[in-house]
Coordinates of C-alpha atoms and ligand atoms in Angstrom, one line a residue:
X207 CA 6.3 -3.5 -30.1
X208 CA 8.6 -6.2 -29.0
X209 CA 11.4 -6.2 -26.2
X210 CA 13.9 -8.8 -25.4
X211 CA 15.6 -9.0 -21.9
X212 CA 18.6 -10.8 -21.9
X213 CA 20.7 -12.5 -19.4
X214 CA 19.0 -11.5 -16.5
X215 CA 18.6 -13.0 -13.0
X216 CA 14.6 -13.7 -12.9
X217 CA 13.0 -13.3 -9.7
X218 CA 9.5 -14.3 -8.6
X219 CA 8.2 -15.0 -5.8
X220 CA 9.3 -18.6 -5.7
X221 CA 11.7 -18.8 -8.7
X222 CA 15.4 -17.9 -9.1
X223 CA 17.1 -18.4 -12.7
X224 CA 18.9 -16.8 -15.5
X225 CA 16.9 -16.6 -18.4
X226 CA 15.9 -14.0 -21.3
X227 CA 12.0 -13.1 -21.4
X228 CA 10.8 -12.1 -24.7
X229 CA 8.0 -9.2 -24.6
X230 CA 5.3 -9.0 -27.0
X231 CA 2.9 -6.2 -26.8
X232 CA 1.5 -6.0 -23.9
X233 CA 2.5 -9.4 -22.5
X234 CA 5.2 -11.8 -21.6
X235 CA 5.0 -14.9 -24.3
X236 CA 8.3 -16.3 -23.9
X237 CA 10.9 -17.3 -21.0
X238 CA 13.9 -19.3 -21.9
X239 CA 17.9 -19.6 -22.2
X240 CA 19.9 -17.7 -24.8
X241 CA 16.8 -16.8 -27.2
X242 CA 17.7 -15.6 -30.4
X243 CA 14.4 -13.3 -31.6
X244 CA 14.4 -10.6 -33.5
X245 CA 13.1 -7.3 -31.4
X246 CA 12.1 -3.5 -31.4
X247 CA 14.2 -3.2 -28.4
X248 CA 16.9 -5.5 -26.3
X249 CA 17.8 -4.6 -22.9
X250 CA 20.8 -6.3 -21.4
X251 CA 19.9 -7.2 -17.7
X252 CA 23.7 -8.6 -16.7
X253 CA 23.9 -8.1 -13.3
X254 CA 20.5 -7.2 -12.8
X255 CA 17.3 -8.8 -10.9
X256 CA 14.5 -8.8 -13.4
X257 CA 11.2 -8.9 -11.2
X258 CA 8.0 -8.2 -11.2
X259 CA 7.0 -4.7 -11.2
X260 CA 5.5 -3.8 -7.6
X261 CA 2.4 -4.0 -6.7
X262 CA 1.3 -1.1 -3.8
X263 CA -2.2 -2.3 -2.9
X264 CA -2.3 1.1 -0.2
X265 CA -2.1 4.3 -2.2
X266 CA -4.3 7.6 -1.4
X267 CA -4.1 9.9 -4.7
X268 CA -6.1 13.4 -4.7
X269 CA -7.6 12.2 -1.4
X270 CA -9.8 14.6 0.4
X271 CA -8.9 15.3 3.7
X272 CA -10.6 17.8 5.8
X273 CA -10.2 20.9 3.9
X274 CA -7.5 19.9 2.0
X275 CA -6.5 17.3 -0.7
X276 CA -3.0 14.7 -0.9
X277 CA -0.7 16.1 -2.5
X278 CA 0.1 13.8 -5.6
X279 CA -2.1 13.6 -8.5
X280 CA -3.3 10.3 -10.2
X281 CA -0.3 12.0 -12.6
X282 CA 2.4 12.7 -10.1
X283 CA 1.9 9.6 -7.5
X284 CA 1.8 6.9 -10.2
X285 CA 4.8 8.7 -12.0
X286 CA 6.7 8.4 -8.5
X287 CA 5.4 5.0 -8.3
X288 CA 7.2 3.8 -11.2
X289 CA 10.7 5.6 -10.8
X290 CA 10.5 3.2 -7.4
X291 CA 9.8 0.3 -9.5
X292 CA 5.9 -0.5 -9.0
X293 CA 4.0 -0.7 -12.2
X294 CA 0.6 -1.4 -10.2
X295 CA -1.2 0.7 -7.4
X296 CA -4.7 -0.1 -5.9
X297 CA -5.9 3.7 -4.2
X298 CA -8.9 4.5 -2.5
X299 CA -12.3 5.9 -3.9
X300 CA -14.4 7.8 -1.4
X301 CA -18.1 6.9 -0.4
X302 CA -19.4 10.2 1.3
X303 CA -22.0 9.5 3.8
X304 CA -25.6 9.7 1.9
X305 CA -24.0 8.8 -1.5
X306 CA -24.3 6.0 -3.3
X307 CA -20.8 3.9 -4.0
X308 CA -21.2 3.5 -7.4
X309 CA -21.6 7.5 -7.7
X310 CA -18.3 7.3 -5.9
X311 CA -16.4 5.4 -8.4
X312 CA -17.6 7.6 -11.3
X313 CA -16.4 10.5 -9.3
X314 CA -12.9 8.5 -9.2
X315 CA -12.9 7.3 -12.2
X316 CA -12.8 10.9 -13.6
X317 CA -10.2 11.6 -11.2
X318 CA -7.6 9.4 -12.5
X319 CA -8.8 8.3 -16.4
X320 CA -6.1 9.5 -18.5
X321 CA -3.7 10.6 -16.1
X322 CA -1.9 7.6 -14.8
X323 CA 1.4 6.5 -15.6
X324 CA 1.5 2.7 -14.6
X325 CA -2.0 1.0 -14.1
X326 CA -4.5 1.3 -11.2
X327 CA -7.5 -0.5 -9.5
X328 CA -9.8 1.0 -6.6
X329 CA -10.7 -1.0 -3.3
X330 CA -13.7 1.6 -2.2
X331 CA -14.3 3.2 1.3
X332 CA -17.4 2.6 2.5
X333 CA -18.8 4.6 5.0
X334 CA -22.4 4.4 4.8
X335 CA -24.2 0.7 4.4
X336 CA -28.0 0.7 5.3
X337 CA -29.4 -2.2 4.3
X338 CA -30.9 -0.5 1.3
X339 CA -26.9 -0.1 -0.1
X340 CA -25.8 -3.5 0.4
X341 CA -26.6 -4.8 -3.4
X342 CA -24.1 -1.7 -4.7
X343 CA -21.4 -4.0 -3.4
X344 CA -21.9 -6.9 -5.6
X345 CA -22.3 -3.9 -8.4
X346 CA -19.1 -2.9 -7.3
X347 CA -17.5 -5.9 -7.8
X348 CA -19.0 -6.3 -11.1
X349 CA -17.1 -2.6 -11.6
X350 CA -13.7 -4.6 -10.6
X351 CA -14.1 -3.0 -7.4
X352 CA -13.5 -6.7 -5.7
X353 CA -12.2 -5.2 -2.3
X354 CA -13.5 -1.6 0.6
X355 CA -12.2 -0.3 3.3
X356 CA -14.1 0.4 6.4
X357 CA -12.9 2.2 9.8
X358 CA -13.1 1.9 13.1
X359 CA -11.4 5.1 13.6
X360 CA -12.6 9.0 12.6
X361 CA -16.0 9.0 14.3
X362 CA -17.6 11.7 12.1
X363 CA -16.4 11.3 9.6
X364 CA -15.4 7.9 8.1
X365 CA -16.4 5.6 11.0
X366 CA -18.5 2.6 10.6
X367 CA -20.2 1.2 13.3
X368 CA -20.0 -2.7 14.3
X369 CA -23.4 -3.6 12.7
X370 CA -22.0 -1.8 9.5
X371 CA -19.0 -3.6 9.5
X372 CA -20.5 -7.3 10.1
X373 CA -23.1 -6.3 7.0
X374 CA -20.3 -5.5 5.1
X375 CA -18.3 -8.7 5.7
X376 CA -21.0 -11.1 5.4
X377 CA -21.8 -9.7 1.8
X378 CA -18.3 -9.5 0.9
X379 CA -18.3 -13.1 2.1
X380 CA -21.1 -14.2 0.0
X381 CA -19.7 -12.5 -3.0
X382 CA -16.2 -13.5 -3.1
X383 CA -14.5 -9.3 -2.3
X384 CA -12.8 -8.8 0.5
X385 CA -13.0 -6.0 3.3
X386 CA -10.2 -4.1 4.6
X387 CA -10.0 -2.5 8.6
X388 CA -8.6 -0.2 9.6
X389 CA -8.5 -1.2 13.1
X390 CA -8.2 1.6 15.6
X391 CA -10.9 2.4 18.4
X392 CA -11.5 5.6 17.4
X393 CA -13.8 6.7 20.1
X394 CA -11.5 6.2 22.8
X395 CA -9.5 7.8 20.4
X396 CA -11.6 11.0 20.3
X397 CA -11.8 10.8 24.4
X398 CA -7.8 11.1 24.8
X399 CA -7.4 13.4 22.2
X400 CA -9.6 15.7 24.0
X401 CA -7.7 15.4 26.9
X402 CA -5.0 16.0 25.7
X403 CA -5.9 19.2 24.0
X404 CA -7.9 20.5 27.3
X405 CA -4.3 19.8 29.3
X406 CA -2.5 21.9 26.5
X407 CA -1.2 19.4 24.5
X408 CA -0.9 21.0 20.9
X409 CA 2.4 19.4 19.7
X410 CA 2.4 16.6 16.7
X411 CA 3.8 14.3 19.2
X412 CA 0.5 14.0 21.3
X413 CA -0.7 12.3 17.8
X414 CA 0.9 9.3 18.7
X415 CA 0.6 9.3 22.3
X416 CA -3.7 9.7 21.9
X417 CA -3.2 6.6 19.8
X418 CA -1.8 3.7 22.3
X419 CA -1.4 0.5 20.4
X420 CA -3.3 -1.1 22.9
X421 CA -5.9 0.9 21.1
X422 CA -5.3 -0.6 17.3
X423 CA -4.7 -4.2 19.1
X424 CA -8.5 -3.6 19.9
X425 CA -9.6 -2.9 17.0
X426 CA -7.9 -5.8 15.4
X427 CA -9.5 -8.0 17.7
X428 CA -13.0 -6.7 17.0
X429 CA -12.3 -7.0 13.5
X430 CA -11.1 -10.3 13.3
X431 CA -13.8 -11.1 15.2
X432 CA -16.2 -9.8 13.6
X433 CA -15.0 -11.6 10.7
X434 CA -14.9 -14.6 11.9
X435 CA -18.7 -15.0 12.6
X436 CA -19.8 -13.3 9.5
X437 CA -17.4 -16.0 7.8
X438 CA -15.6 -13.9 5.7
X439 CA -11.8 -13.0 5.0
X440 CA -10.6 -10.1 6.5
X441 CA -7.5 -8.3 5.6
X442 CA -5.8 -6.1 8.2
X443 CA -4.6 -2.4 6.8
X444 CA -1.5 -0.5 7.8
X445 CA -0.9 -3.4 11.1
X446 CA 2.0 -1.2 12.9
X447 CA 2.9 -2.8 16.8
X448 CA 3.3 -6.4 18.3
X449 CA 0.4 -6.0 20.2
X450 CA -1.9 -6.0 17.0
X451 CA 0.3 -9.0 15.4
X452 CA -0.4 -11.1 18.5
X453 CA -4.4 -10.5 18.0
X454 CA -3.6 -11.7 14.5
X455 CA -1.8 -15.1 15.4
X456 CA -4.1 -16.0 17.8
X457 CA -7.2 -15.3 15.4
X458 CA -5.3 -17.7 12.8
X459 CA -4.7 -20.2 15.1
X460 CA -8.2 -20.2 15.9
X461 CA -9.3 -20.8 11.4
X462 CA -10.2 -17.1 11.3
X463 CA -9.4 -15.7 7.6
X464 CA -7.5 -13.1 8.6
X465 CA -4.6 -10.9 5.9
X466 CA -2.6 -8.3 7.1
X467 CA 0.0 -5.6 5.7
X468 CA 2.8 -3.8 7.6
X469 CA 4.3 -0.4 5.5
X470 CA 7.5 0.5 5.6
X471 CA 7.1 3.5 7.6
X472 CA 6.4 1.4 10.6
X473 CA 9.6 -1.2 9.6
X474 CA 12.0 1.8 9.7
X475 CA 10.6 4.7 11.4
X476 CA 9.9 5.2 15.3
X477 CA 8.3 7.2 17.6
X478 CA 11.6 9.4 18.3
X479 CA 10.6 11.0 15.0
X480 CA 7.8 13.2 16.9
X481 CA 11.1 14.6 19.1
X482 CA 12.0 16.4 15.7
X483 CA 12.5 20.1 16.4
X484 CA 9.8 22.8 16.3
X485 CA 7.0 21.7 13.9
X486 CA 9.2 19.1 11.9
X487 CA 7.2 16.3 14.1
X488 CA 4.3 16.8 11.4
X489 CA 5.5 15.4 8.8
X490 CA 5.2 11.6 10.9
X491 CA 1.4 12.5 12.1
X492 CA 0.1 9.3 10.0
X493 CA -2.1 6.6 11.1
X494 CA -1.5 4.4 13.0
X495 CA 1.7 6.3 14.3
X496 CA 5.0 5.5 14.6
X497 CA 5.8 3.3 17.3
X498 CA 8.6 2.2 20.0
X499 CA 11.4 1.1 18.0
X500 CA 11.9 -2.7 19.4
X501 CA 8.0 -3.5 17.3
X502 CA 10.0 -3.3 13.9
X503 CA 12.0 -6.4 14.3
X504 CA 8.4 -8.2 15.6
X505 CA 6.8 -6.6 12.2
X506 CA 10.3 -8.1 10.4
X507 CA 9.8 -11.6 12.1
X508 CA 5.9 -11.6 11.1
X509 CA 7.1 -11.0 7.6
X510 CA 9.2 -13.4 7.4
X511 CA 7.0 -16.4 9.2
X512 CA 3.9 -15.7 7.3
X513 CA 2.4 -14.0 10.2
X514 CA 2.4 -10.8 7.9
X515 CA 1.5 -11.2 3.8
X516 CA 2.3 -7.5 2.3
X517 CA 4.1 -4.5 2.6
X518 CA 2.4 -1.4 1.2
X519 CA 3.0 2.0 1.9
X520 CA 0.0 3.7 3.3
X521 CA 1.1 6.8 0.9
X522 CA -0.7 9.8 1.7
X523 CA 1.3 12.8 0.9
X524 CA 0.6 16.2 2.2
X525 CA 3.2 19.0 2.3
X526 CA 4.6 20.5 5.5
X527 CA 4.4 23.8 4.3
X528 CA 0.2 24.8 4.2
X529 CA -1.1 21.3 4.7
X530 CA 0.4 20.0 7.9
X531 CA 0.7 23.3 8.9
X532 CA -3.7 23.4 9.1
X533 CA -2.2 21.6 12.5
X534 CA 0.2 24.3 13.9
X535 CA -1.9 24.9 16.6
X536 CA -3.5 21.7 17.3
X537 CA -2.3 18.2 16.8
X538 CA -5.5 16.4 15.8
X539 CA -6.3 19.0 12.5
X540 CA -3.0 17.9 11.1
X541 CA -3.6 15.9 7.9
X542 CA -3.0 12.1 8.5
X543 CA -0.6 10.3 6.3
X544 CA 2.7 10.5 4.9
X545 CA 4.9 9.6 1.8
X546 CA 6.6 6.9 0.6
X547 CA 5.1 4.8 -3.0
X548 CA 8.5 5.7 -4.7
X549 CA 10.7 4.4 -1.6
X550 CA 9.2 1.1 -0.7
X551 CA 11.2 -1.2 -3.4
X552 CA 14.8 0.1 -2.2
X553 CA 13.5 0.4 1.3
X554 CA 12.8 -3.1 1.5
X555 CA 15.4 -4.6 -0.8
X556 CA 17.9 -2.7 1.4
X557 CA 16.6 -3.2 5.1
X558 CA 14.9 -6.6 3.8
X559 CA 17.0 -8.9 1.6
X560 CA 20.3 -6.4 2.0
X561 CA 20.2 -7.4 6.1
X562 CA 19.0 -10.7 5.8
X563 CA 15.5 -10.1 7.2
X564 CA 14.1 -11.7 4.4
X565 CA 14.6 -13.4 1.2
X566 CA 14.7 -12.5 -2.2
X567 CA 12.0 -14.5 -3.4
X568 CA 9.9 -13.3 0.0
X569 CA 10.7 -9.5 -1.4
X570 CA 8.8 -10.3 -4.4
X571 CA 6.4 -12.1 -2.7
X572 CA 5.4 -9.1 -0.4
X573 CA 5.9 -6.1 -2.5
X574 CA 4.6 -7.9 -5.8
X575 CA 2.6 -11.1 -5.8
X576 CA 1.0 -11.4 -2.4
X577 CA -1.1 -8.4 -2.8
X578 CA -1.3 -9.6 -6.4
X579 CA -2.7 -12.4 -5.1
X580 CA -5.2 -11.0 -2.0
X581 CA -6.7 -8.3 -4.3
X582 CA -7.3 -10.9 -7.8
X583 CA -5.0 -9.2 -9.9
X584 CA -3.0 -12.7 -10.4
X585 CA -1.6 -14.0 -12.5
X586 CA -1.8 -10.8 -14.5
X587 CA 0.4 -8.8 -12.2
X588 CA 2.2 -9.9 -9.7
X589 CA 4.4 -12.6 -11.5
X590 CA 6.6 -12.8 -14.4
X591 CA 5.4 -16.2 -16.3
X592 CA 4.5 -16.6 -19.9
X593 CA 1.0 -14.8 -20.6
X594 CA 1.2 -12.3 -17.8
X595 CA 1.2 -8.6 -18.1
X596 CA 4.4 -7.6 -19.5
X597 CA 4.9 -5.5 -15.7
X598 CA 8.8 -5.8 -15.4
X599 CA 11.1 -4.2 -13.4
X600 CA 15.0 -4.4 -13.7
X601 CA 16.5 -4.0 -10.6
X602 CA 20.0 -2.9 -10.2
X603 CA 21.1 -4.6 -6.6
X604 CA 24.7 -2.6 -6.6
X605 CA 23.2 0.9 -7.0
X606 CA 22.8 3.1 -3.8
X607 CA 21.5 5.9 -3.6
X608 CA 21.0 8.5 -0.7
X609 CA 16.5 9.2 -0.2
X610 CA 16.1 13.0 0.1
X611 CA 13.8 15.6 -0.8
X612 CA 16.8 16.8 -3.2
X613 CA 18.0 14.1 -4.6
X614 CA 16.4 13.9 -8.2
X615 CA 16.9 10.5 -8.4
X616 CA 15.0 9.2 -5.4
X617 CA 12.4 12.1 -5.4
X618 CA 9.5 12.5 -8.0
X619 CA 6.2 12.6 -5.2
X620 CA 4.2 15.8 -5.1
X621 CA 5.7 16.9 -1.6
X622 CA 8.0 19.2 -0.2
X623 CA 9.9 16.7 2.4
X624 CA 11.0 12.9 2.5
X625 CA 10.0 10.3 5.4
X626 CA 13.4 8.9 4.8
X627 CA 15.7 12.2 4.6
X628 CA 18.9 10.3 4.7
X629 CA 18.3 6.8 4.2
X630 CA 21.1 5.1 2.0
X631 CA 19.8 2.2 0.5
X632 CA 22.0 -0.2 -1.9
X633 CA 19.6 -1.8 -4.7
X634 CA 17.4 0.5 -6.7
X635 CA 15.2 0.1 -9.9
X636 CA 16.4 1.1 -13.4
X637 CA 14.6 0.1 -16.1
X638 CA 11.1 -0.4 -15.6
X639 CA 8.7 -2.2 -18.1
X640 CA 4.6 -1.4 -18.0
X641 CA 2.1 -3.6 -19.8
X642 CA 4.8 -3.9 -22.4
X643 CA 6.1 0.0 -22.8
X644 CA 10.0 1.1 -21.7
X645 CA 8.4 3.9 -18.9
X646 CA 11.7 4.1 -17.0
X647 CA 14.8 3.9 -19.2
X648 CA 18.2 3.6 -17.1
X649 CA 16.7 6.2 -14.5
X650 CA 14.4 8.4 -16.9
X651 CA 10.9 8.9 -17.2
X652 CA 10.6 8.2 -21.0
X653 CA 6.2 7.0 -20.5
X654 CA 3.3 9.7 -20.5
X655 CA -0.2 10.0 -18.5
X656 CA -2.5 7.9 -19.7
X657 CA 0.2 4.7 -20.3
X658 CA -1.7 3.2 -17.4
X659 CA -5.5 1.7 -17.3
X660 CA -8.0 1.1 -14.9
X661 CA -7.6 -2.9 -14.1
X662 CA -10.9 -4.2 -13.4
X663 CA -10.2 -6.8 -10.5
X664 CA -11.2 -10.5 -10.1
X665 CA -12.3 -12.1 -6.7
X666 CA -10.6 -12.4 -3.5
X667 CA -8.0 -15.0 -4.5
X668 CA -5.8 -14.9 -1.1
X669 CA -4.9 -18.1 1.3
X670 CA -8.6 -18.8 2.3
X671 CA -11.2 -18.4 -1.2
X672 CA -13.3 -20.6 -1.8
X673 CA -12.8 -22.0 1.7
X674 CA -15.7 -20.1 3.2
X675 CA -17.7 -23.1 3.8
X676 CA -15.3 -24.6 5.9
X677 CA -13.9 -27.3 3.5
Ligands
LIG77 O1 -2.4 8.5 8.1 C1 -3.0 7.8 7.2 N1 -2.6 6.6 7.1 N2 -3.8 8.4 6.4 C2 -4.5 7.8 5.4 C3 -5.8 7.2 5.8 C4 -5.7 5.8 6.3 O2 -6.1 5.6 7.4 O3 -5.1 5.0 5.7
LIG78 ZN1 -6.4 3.5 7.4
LIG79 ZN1 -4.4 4.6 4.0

């Protein structure tokens, strides 16, 4: 199978030209002006940004939650992934406490073989590291499994302590992998949430007001900190107020290896969303919550001076109806998380490049080739060059659209309401290319599950590897 794109404005993360790209297979083998080849298929991009397909390095597919699960499949998130233009997700497999990780990753693996319609990696979440454990992670890594999440939030349940953490980073430091925080003290956490309930506090909006920023800057200190004398790279999850960025500059200034992403949610939502009537509120009970509005043009500044590297989304679907609603009566049992891996190209393109916030070539850079970069999936994904994956995504940057849970065109997630009900965005993705294969055709689903694969992932390839030893 060959395609030929013609006449299209090629954007990566640091280049800006009109060119055709010739497809072969799987990959890209040629770029240059007016190629004459003969194809299986030409696609004429006039008009068009061709980019690299997106990169969402935050996705939570078929994620346990309490009693309940996300709502997107492996099938139906990736699906919605690609309508919005990203041809590569990295989600999260589970360690239960007690079990081993690599039991874990079977258990995912089963989950999504088969099923997915663009192609997938899996950072892990560990939760349980006794010393005896510490060896899976270089097994991991063998796996692909380069990168893990640990949290200082959810005692009980996924919490890791401080010793867990610094074993953690100190292997992942040895071993080239990188670990991810979530940064939130979640025992102080726990403290005001029982307050709150014990005053009578039921409402969704109490989620965010148990959940200070003060709180998260915290935990972003400790992690950075933390990082910094295990000598490893640390990359900063779901970073959503000023007072977390600042704890980020200053560790920076100071050599530590520090990564952070913002998600959209927290670039275009605020706290006035928990003011929603009746139980509507739920549907913004994610973590970190929203925040005062005046942090999104602080988040938009860090993107733009380097202070920030990626936007991901953080999506973690659950339907108001039966899901959020475990939380009717009590704020902290609604599920934590929200939608959004269909929205985030337009999103940003719109708000981003579309405002002047940022460039085009930083749009790439933080949607596509950054995380590309952080989670060693470059120069695979996360570019268009000759001998990368064939991941291409033609952008149309006249085409608006309205977001909403009834618009066909902007929604294909597993959920029964939109984080962006409303949103007009101008710039939306049309044609979308996977390893090769037409999935998206002009605004239609034309792949199957099982188009994508499981990537297995290289080493932490961000600002700082091989840099560990202070050179
Ligand atoms: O509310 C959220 N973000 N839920 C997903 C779990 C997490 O912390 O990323
Ligand atoms: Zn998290
Ligand atoms: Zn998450």
């Amino acid at each position: 199978m060959s395609i030929l794109i013609k006449n299209g404005r090629v954007v990566t993360a640091c280049d800006d030209y009109r060119a055709d790209i010739f497809v072969h297979d799987s990959t890209v083998t040629l770029i240059g002006k007016d190629l004459v080849l003969d194809a299986d298929r030409v696609i004429d991009a006039a008009g068009k940004l061709v980019i690299p397909g997106g990169v969402d390095p935050h996705t939570h597919l078929e994620l346990p939650f309490g009693s309940t699960s996300t709502s997107d499949t492996f099938e139906t998130g990736t699906r919605a992934a690609a309508f919005g233009g990203t041809t590569c997700i990295i989600d999260f497999a589970v360690q239960f406490k007690g079990v081993s990780t690599l039991e874990a990753l079977d258990t995912w693996h089963e989950k999504a073989a088969g099923k997915t319609a663009i192609d997938y990696g899996f950072h892990m979440i560990i939760t349980d590291m006794p010393d005896h454990r510490v060896p899976e992670m270089r097994r991991l890594s063998d796996e692909g499994v380069t990168s893990y999440k640990l949290f200082m939030a959810y005692p009980g349940a996924f919490l890791s302590d401080d010793g867990t953490i610094f074993r953690a980073m100190r292997k992942a430091g040895e071993d080239g992998t990188l670990v991810c925080m979530h940064a939130e003290n979640g025992i102080v956490i726990d403290e005001l949430i029982k307050i709150a309930l014990a005053e009578g506090h039921i409402a969704p909006k109490y989620h965010a007001l148990t959940r200070p920023t003060r709180l998260e800057a915290e935990g972003t200190h400790r992690a950075l900190a933390i990082a910094e004398v295990a000598r490893a790279p640390v990359y900063i999850v779901h970073l959503s107020a000023l007072d977390s960025l600042k704890e980020l500059r200053d560790a920076r200034a100071r050599g530590v290896m520090a990564h952070a992403e913002t998600c959209p949610q927290y670039l275009l939502l605020d706290e006035t969303a928990y003011d929603a009537p009746g139980f509507e509120g739920a549907k913004y009970v994610l973590t970190p919550p929203l925040r005062e509005k005046w942090n999104q043009e602080e988040l938009w500044r860090g993107l733009r001076n380097g202070d920030l590297n990626v936007i991901s989304t953080d999506h973690c679907p659950f339907c108001l109806k039966e899901q959020k609603e475990i939380g009717k009566d009590d704020f902290s049992k609604i599920p934590n998380g929200g939608p959004g891996v269909e929205n985030r190209m337009s999103l940003i393109y719109h708000h981003g490049v579309g405002k002047g916030r940022i460039s085009l070539n930083r749009f790439v850079e933080l949607t596509s080739t950054a995380p590309a970069k952080i989670f060693g999936l470059f120069p695979k994904k996360g570019t268009i060059a000759v001998g990368s994956d064939a991941d291409i995504v033609i952008f149309d940057p006249d085409h608006e659209e309205t977001i909403s849970v009834h618009n066909a065109r902007t929604h294909h997630m597993n959920i029964d309401y939109s984080a962006y009900e409303g949103f007009r965005v101008k710039g939306f993705t049309e044609t979308v290319i996977s390893r090769g294969k037409v999935i998206i055709d002009k605004g239609d689903y034309v792949g199957r599950a099982g188009d994508g694969m499981f990537i297995k992932r290289g080493p932490y390839g961000g600002a700082h590897a091989g840099l560990r030893d202070g050179v």
